[in-house]
Short mmCIF file of C-alpha atoms and ligand atoms in Angstrom, two decimals:
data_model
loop_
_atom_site.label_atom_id
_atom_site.label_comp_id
_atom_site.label_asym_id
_atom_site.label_seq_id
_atom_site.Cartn_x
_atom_site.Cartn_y
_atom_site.Cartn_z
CA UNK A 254 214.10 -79.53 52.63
CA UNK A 255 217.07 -81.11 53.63
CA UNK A 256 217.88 -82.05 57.39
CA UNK A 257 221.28 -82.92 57.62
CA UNK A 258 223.45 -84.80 59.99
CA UNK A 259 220.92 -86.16 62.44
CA UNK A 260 220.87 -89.49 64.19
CA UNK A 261 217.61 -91.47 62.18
CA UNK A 262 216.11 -93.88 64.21
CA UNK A 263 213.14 -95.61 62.55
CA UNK A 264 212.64 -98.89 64.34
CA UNK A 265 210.04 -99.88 60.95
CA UNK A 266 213.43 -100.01 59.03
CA UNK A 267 215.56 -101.37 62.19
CA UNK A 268 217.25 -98.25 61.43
CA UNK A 269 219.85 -96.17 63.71
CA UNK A 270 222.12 -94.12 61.86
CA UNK A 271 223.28 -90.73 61.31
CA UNK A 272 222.25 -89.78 57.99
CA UNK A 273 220.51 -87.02 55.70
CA UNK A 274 217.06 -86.81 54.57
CA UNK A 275 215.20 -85.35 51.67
CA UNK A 276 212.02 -84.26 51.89
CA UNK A 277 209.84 -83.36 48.82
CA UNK A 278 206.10 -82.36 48.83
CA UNK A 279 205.11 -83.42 51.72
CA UNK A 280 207.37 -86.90 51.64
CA UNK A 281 210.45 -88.55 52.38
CA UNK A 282 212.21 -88.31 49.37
CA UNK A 283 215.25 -90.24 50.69
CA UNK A 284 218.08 -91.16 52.84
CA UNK A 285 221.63 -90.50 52.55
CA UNK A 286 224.76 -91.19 54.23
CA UNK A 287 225.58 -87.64 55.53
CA UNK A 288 227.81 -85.67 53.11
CA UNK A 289 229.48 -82.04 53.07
CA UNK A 290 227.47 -80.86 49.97
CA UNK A 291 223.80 -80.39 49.62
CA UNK A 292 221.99 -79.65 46.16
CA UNK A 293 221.50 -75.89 45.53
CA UNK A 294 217.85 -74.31 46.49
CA UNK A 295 217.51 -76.69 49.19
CA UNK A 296 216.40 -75.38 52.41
CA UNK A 297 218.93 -76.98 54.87
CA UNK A 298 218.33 -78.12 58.54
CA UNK A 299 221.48 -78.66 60.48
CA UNK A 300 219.96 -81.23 63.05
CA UNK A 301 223.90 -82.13 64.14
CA UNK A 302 223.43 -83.54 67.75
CA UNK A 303 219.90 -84.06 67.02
CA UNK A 304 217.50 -87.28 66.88
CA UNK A 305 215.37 -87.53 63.73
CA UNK A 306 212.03 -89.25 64.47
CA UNK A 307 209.11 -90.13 62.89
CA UNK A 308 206.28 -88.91 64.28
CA UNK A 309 204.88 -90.24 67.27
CA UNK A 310 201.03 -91.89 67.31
CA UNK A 311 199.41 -91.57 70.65
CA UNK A 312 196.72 -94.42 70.19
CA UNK A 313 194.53 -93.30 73.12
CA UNK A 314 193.84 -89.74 73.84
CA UNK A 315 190.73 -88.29 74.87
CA UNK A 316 190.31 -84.75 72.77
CA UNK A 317 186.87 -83.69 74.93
CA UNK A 318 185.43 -82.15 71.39
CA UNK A 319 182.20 -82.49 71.19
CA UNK A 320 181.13 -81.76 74.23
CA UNK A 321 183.64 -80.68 77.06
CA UNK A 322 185.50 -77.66 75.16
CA UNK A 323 186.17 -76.34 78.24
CA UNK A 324 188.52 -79.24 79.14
CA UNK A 325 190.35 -79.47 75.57
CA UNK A 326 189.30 -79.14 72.14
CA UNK A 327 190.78 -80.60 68.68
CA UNK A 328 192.67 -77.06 68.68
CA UNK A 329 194.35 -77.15 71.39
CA UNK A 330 195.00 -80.86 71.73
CA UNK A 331 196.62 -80.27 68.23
CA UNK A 332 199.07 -77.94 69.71
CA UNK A 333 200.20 -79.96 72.78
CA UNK A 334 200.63 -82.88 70.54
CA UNK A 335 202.63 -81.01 67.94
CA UNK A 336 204.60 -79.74 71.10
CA UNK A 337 205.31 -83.26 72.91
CA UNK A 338 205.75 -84.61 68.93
CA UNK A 339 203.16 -86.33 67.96
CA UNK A 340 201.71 -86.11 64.64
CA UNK A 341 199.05 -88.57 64.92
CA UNK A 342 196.30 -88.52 67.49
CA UNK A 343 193.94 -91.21 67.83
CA UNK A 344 190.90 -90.16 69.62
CA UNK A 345 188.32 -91.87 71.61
CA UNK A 346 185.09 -91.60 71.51
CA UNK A 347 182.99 -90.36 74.88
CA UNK A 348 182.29 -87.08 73.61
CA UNK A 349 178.95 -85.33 74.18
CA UNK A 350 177.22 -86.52 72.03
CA UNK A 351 178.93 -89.72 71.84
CA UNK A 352 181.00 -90.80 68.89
CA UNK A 353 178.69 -93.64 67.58
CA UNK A 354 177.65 -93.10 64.38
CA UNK A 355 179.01 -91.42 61.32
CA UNK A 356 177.99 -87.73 61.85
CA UNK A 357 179.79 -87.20 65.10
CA UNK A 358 182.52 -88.67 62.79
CA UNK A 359 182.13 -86.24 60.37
CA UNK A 360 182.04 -83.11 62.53
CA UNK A 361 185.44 -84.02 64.26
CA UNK A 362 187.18 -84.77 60.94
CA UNK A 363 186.08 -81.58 59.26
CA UNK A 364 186.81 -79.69 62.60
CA UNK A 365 190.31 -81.28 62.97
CA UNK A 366 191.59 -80.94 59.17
CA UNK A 367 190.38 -76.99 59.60
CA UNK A 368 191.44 -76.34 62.88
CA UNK A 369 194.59 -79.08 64.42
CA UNK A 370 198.09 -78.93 63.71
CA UNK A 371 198.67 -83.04 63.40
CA UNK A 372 196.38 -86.09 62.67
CA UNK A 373 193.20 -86.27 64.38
CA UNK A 374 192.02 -90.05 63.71
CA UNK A 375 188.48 -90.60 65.25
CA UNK A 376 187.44 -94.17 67.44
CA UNK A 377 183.98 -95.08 67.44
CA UNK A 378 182.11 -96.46 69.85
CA UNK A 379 181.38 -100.26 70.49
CA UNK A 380 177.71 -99.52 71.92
CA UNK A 381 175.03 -96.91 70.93
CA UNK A 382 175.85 -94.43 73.76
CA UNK A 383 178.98 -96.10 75.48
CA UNK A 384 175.69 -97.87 77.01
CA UNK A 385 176.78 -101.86 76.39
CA UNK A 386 173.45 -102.44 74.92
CA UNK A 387 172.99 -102.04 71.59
CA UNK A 388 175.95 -102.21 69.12
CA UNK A 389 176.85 -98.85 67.19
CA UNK A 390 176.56 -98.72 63.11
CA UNK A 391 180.27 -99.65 62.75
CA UNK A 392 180.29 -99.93 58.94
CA UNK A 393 178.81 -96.46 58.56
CA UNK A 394 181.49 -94.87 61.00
CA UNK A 395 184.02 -97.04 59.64
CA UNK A 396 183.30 -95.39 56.11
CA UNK A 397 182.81 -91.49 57.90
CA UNK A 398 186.79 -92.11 59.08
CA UNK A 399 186.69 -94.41 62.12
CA UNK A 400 190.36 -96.09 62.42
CA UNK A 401 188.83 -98.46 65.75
CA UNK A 402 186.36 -98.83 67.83
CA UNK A 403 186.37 -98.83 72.03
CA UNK A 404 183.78 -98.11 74.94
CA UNK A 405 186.81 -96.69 76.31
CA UNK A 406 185.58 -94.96 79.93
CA UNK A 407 183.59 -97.68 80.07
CA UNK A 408 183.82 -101.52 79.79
CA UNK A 409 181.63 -103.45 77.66
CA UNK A 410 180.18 -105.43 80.66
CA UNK A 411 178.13 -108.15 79.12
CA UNK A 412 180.47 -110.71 77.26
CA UNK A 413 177.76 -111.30 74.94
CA UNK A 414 177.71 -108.29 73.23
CA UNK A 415 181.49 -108.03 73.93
CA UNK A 416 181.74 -111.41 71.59
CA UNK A 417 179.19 -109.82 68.71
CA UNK A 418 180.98 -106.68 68.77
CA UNK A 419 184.16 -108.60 68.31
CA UNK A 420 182.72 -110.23 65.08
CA UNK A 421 180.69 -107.47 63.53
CA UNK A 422 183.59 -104.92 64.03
CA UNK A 423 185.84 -107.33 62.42
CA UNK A 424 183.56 -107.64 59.15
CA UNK A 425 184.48 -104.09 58.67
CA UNK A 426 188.59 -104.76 59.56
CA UNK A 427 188.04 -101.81 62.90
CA UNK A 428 190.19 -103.02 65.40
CA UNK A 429 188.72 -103.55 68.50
CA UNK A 430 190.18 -101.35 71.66
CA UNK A 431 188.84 -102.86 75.17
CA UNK A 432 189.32 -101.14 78.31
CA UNK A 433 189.16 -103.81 80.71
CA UNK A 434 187.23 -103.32 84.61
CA UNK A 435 184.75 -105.57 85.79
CA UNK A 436 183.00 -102.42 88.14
CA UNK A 437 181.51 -104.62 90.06
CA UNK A 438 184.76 -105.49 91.86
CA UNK A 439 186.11 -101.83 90.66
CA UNK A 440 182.81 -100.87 93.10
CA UNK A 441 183.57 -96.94 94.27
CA UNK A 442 187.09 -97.55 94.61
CA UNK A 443 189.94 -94.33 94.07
CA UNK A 444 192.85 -95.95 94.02
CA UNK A 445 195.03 -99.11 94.17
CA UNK A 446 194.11 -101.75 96.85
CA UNK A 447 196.13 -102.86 99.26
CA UNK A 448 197.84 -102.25 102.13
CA UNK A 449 198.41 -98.30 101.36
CA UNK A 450 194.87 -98.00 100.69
CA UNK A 451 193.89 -98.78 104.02
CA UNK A 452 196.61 -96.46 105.48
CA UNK A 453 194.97 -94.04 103.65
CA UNK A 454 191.40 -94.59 104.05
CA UNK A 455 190.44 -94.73 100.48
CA UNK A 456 188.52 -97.13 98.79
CA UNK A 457 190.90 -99.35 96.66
CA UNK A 458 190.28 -100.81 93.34
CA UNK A 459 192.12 -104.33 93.26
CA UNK A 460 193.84 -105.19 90.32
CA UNK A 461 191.88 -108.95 89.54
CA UNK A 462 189.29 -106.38 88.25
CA UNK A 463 190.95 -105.32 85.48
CA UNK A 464 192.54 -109.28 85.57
CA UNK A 465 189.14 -110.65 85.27
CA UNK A 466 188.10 -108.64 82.15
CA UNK A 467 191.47 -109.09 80.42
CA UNK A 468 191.02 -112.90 81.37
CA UNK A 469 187.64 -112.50 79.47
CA UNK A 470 188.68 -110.67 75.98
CA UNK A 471 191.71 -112.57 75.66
CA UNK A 472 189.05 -115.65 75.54
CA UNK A 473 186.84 -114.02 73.40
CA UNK A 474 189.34 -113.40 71.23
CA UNK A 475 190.37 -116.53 70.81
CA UNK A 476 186.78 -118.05 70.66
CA UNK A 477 185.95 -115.43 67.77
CA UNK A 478 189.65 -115.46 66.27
CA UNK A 479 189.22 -111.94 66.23
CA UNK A 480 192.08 -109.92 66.94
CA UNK A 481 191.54 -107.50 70.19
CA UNK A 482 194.10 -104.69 71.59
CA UNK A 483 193.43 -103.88 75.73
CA UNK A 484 194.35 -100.89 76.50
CA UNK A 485 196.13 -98.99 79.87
CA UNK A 486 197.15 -102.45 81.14
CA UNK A 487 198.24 -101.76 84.74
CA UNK A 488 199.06 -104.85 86.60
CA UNK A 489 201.38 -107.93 86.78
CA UNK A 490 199.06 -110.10 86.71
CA UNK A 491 197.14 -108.75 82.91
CA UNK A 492 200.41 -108.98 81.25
CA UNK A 493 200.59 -112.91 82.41
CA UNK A 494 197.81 -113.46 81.05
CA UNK A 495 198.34 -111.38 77.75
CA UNK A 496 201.70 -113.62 77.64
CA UNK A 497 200.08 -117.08 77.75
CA UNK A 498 197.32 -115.90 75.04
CA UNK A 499 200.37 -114.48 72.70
CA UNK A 500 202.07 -117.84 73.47
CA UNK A 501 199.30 -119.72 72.59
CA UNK A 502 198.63 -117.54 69.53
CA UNK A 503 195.24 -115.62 70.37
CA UNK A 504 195.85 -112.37 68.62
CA UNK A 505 196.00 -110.21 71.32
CA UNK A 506 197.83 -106.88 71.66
CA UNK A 507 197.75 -104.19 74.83
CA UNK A 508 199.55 -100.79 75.45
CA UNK A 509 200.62 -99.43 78.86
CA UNK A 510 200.38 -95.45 79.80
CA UNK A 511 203.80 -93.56 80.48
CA UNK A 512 202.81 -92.76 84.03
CA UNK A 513 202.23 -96.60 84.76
CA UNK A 514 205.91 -96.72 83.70
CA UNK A 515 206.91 -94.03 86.03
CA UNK A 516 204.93 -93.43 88.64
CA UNK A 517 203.51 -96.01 91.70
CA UNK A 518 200.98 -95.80 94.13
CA UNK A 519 203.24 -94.11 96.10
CA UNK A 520 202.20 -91.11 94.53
CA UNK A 521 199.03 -91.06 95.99
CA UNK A 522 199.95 -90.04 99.76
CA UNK A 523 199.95 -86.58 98.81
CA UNK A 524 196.54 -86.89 98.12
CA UNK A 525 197.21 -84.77 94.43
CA UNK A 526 194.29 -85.09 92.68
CA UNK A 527 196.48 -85.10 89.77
CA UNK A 528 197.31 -89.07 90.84
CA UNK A 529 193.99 -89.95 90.42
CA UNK A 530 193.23 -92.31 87.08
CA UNK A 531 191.73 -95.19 85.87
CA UNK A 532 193.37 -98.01 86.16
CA UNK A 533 194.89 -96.20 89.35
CA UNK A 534 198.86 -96.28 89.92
CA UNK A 535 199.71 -99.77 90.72
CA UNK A 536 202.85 -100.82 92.64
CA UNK A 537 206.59 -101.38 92.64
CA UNK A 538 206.18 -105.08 91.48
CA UNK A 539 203.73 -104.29 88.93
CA UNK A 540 205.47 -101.60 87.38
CA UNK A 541 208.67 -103.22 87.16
CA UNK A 542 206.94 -106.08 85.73
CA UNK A 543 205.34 -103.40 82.76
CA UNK A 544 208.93 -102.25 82.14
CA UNK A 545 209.59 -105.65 81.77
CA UNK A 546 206.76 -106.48 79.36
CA UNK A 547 208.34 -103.81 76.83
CA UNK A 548 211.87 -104.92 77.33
CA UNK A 549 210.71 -108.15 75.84
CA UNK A 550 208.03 -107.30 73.35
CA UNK A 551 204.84 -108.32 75.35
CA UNK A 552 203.67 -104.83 75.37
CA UNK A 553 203.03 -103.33 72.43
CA UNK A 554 202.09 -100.17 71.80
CA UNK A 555 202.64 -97.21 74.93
CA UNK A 556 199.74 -94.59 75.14
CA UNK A 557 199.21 -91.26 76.95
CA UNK A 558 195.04 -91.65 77.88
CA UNK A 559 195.70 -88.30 77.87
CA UNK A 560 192.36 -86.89 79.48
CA UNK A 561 191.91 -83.43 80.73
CA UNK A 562 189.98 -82.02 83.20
CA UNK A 563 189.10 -78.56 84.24
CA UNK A 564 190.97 -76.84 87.38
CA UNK A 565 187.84 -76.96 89.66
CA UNK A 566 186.93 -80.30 88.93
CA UNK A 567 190.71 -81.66 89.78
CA UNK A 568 190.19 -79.58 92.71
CA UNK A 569 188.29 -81.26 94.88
CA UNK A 570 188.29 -83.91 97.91
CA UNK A 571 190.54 -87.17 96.53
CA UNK A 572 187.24 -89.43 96.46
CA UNK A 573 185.00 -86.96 94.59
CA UNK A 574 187.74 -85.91 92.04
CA UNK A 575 187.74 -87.53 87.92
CA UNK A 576 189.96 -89.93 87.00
CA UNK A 577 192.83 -88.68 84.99
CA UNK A 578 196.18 -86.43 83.84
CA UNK A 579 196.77 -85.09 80.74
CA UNK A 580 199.76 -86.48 78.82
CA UNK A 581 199.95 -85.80 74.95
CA UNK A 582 202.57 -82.99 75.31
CA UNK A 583 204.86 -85.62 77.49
CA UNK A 584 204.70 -88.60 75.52
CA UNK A 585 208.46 -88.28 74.08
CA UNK A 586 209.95 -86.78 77.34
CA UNK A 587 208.30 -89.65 79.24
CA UNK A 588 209.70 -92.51 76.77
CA UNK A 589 213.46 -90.64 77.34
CA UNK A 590 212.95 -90.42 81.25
CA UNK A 591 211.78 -94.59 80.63
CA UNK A 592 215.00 -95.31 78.80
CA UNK A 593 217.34 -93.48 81.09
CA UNK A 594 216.03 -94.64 84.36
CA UNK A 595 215.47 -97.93 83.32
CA UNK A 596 218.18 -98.75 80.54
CA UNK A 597 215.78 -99.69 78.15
CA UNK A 598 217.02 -99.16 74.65
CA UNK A 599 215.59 -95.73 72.93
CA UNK A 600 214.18 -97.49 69.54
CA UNK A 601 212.36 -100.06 71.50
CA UNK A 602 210.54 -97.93 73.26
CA UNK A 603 209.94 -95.73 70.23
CA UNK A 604 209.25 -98.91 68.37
CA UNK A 605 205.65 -98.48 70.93
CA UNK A 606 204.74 -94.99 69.39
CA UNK A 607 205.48 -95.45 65.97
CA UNK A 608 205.78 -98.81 64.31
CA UNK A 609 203.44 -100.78 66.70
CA UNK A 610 200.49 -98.78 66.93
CA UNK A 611 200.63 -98.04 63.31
CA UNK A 612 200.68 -101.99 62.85
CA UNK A 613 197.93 -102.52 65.35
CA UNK A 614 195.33 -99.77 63.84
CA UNK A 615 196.46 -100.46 60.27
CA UNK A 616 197.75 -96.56 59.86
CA UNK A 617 199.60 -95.35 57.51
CA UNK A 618 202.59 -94.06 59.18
CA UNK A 619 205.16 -94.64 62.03
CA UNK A 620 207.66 -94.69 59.77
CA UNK A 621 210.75 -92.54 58.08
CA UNK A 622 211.41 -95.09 54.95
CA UNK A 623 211.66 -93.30 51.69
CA UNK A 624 208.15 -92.15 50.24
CA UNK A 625 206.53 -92.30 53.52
CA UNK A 626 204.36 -89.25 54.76
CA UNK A 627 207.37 -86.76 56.15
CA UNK A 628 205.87 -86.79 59.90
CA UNK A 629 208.92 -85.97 61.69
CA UNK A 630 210.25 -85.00 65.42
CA UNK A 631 213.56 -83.45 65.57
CA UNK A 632 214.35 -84.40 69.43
CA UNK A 633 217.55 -82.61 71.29
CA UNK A 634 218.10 -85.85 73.51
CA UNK A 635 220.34 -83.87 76.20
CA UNK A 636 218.59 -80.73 76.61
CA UNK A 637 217.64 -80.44 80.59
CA UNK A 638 214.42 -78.69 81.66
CA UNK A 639 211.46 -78.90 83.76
CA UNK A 640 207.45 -78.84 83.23
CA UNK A 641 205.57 -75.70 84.21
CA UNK A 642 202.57 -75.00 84.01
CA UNK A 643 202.70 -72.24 81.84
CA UNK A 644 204.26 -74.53 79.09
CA UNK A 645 201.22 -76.59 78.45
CA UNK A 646 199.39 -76.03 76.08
CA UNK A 647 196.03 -77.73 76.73
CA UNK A 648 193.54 -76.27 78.44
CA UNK A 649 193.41 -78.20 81.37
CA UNK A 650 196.85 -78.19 83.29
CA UNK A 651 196.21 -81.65 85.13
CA UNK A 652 199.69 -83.74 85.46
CA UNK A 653 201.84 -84.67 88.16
CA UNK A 654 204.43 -84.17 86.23
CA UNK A 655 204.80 -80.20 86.70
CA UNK A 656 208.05 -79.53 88.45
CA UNK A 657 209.44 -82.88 87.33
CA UNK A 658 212.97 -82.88 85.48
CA UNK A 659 213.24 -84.15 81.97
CA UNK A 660 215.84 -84.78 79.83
CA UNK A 661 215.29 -84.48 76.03
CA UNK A 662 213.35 -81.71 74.35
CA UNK A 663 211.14 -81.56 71.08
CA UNK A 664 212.83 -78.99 68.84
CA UNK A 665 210.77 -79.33 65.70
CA UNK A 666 207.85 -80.98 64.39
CA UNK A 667 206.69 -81.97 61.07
CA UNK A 668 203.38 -83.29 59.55
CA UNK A 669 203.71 -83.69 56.04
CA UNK A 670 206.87 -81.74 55.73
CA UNK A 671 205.32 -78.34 57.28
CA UNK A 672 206.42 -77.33 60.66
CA UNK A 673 203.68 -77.84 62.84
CA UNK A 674 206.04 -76.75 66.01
CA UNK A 675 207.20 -74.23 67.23
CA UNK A 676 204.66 -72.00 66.16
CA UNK A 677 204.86 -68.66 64.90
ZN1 ZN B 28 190.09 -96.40 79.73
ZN1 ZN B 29 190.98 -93.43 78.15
#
């Protein structure tokens, strides 16, 4: 297959060119300055006017199977990944039963390679039962296909077994993925605090409680000289202190979520349900300050926690609603709406769904250099449209995003050199 005349962007390779590229059994064969002629019995691709990708790796995702089909399964996550172009889904682990030991593993490896379109890549749990008690058998879920490990839903509150979980895990090289909330000071709280809160009358959860907690693994960390990744940062204030640990080399890494990049609390005085997540939507400051962060390479890695939830469950009072929006199918729109809005350069911010989270999980992957796995987007970066709901293709519809313009479509997506989207 031969896909000629596209603009490659890799940002592994520092690469941004218009070129041609091979692909061979499943591979990159190679890349070639783009030329008139194309050897005979090749299937050609025109992708003229088209970005060439790799495919994207959404590091945090929640894919509901086992346990909460009716919100998503690996099935239909596939296919709203393959749509928004991702090819690698990394997925975490409060299932029902819980992802903490190799047979849950197992089951949602075997499901995914029989029944997904793209990558499925499991994440263990830190504690037996997402409980904080007891720590899970890492080395067997490591071996059953683990890529990480995260209580992710839930923090690991006691920093004891937060420190022992940072050693054992790293005996078996699994990254460690924290989601950082002390809930003591998180308490019932719906949405940012501060002064909008109260003008809504709805308890607030303050940022220094995901602070605190960052405050805490970045120590750890450095204490254990373990490497840790937090994930959904969502305030000013975590990526200060993520800046002084990088500065004073603790081995720290963090992601942000697309809709901390373009949404505020703001969003919130509609009372949509659909607003509703954890960390909540912060402010101006503190989303300018995230934008920031990726502009000069403090934040990593950008994830969709994309986490679905039934119609009737969305669809209650603002208080009693789940925390949550789905967000797999608009990773790539999102990063386009980031860098026209906010002038960030396109490979950067693809540099945060390819080569970073492939460097922070130790994945295969992220990349389009020659003899890589062909897991390829072809983007059309000018074609206008808006979400419905009728174009999602999870099961649960829950995004704020519906009506919203985009600019930039996924035309085609690859895993291993078959055409996982459209679908026939
Ligand atoms: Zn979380
Ligand atoms: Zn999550």
């Amino acid at each position: 297959m031969w896909i000629k005349g596209g603009r490659l962007i890799d940002p592994a390779n520092n690469r941004d060119e218009i070129a041609d590229i091979l692909i061979r059994d499943g591979r990159i064969e190679g890349i070639y300055p783009t030329a008139g002629t194309v050897p005979k019995g090749e299937e050609v691709i025109d992708a003229q006017g088209m970005w060439v990708l790799p495919g994207l790796i959404d590091m945090h995702a929640h894919v509901r199977e086992p346990g909460f089909e009716y919100k998503e399964d690996i099935e239909s996550a596939g296919r709203a990944a393959a749509a928004g172009g991702v090819t690698t889904v990394v997925c975490m682990a409060n299932t029902d039963p819980v992802n903490d030991n190799p047979s849950v593993t197992q089951y949602i490896i075997r499901k995914a390679a029989r029944v997904s379109r793209v990558r499925i890549l499991p994440v263990g749990a830190i504690t037996v039962g997402l409980e904080g008690k007891v720590l899970a058998e890492m080395g067997l879920m490591r071996e059953a296909g683990c890529v990480a490990v995260s209580d992710d839903g839930r923090p690991v509150e006691d920093a004891s077994i937060m420190r022992r979980a940072l050693e054992y895990a790293s005996t078996f090289s699994l990254p460690v993925i924290s989601h950082c909330e002390d809930r003591n000071l998180a308490g019932s709280g719906v949405m940012n605090e501060g002064p909008l809160s109260s003008k809504l009358g709805l308890p607030g959860i303050p940022a220094v409680a995901e602070e605190i907690m960052v405050s805490r693994d970045v120590l750890l960390s450095g204490y254990t000289r373990v490497p840790i990744h937090v994930t959904h940062i969502s305030t000013k204030g975590s990526l200060e202190i993520i800046s002084r640990a990088k500065q004073q080399g603790i081995r720290v890494t963090c992601d942000v979520t697309p809709h901390h990049l373009l949404l505020t609390e703001e969003c919130v005085k509609a009372y949509d349900t659909n607003t509703k997540m954890n960390p909540p939507l912060r402010e101006a400051s503190d989303r300018q300050a995230l934008i920031e962060g990726i502009r000069m390479n403090l934040v990593d890695c950008i994830a969709s926690d994309h986490a679905p939830h039934a119609r009737d469950e969305k669809d209650l009072d603002f208080d009693l609603a789940p925390f949550g929006m789905i967000g797999l199918q608009t990773l790539l729109p999102s990063l386009m709406k980031i860098h026209l809005e906010h002038d960030i350069d396109f490979p950067q911010l693809l540099a945060c769904v390819t080569r970073n989270p492939a460097r922070v999980l130790g994945l295969e992957g992220g990349t389009l250099s020659p003899g890589a796995r062909a897991d390829m987007v072809i983007f059309d970066p000018t074609a206008a449209w808006s979400l419905t709901e009728e174009m999602i293709c999870s099961k649960s519809k829950n995004t704020p995003f519906i009506g919203q313009a985009f600019t930039g479509k996924v035309v085609r997506t690859f895993v291993e050199g078959t055409e996982v989207y459209p679908a026939d």
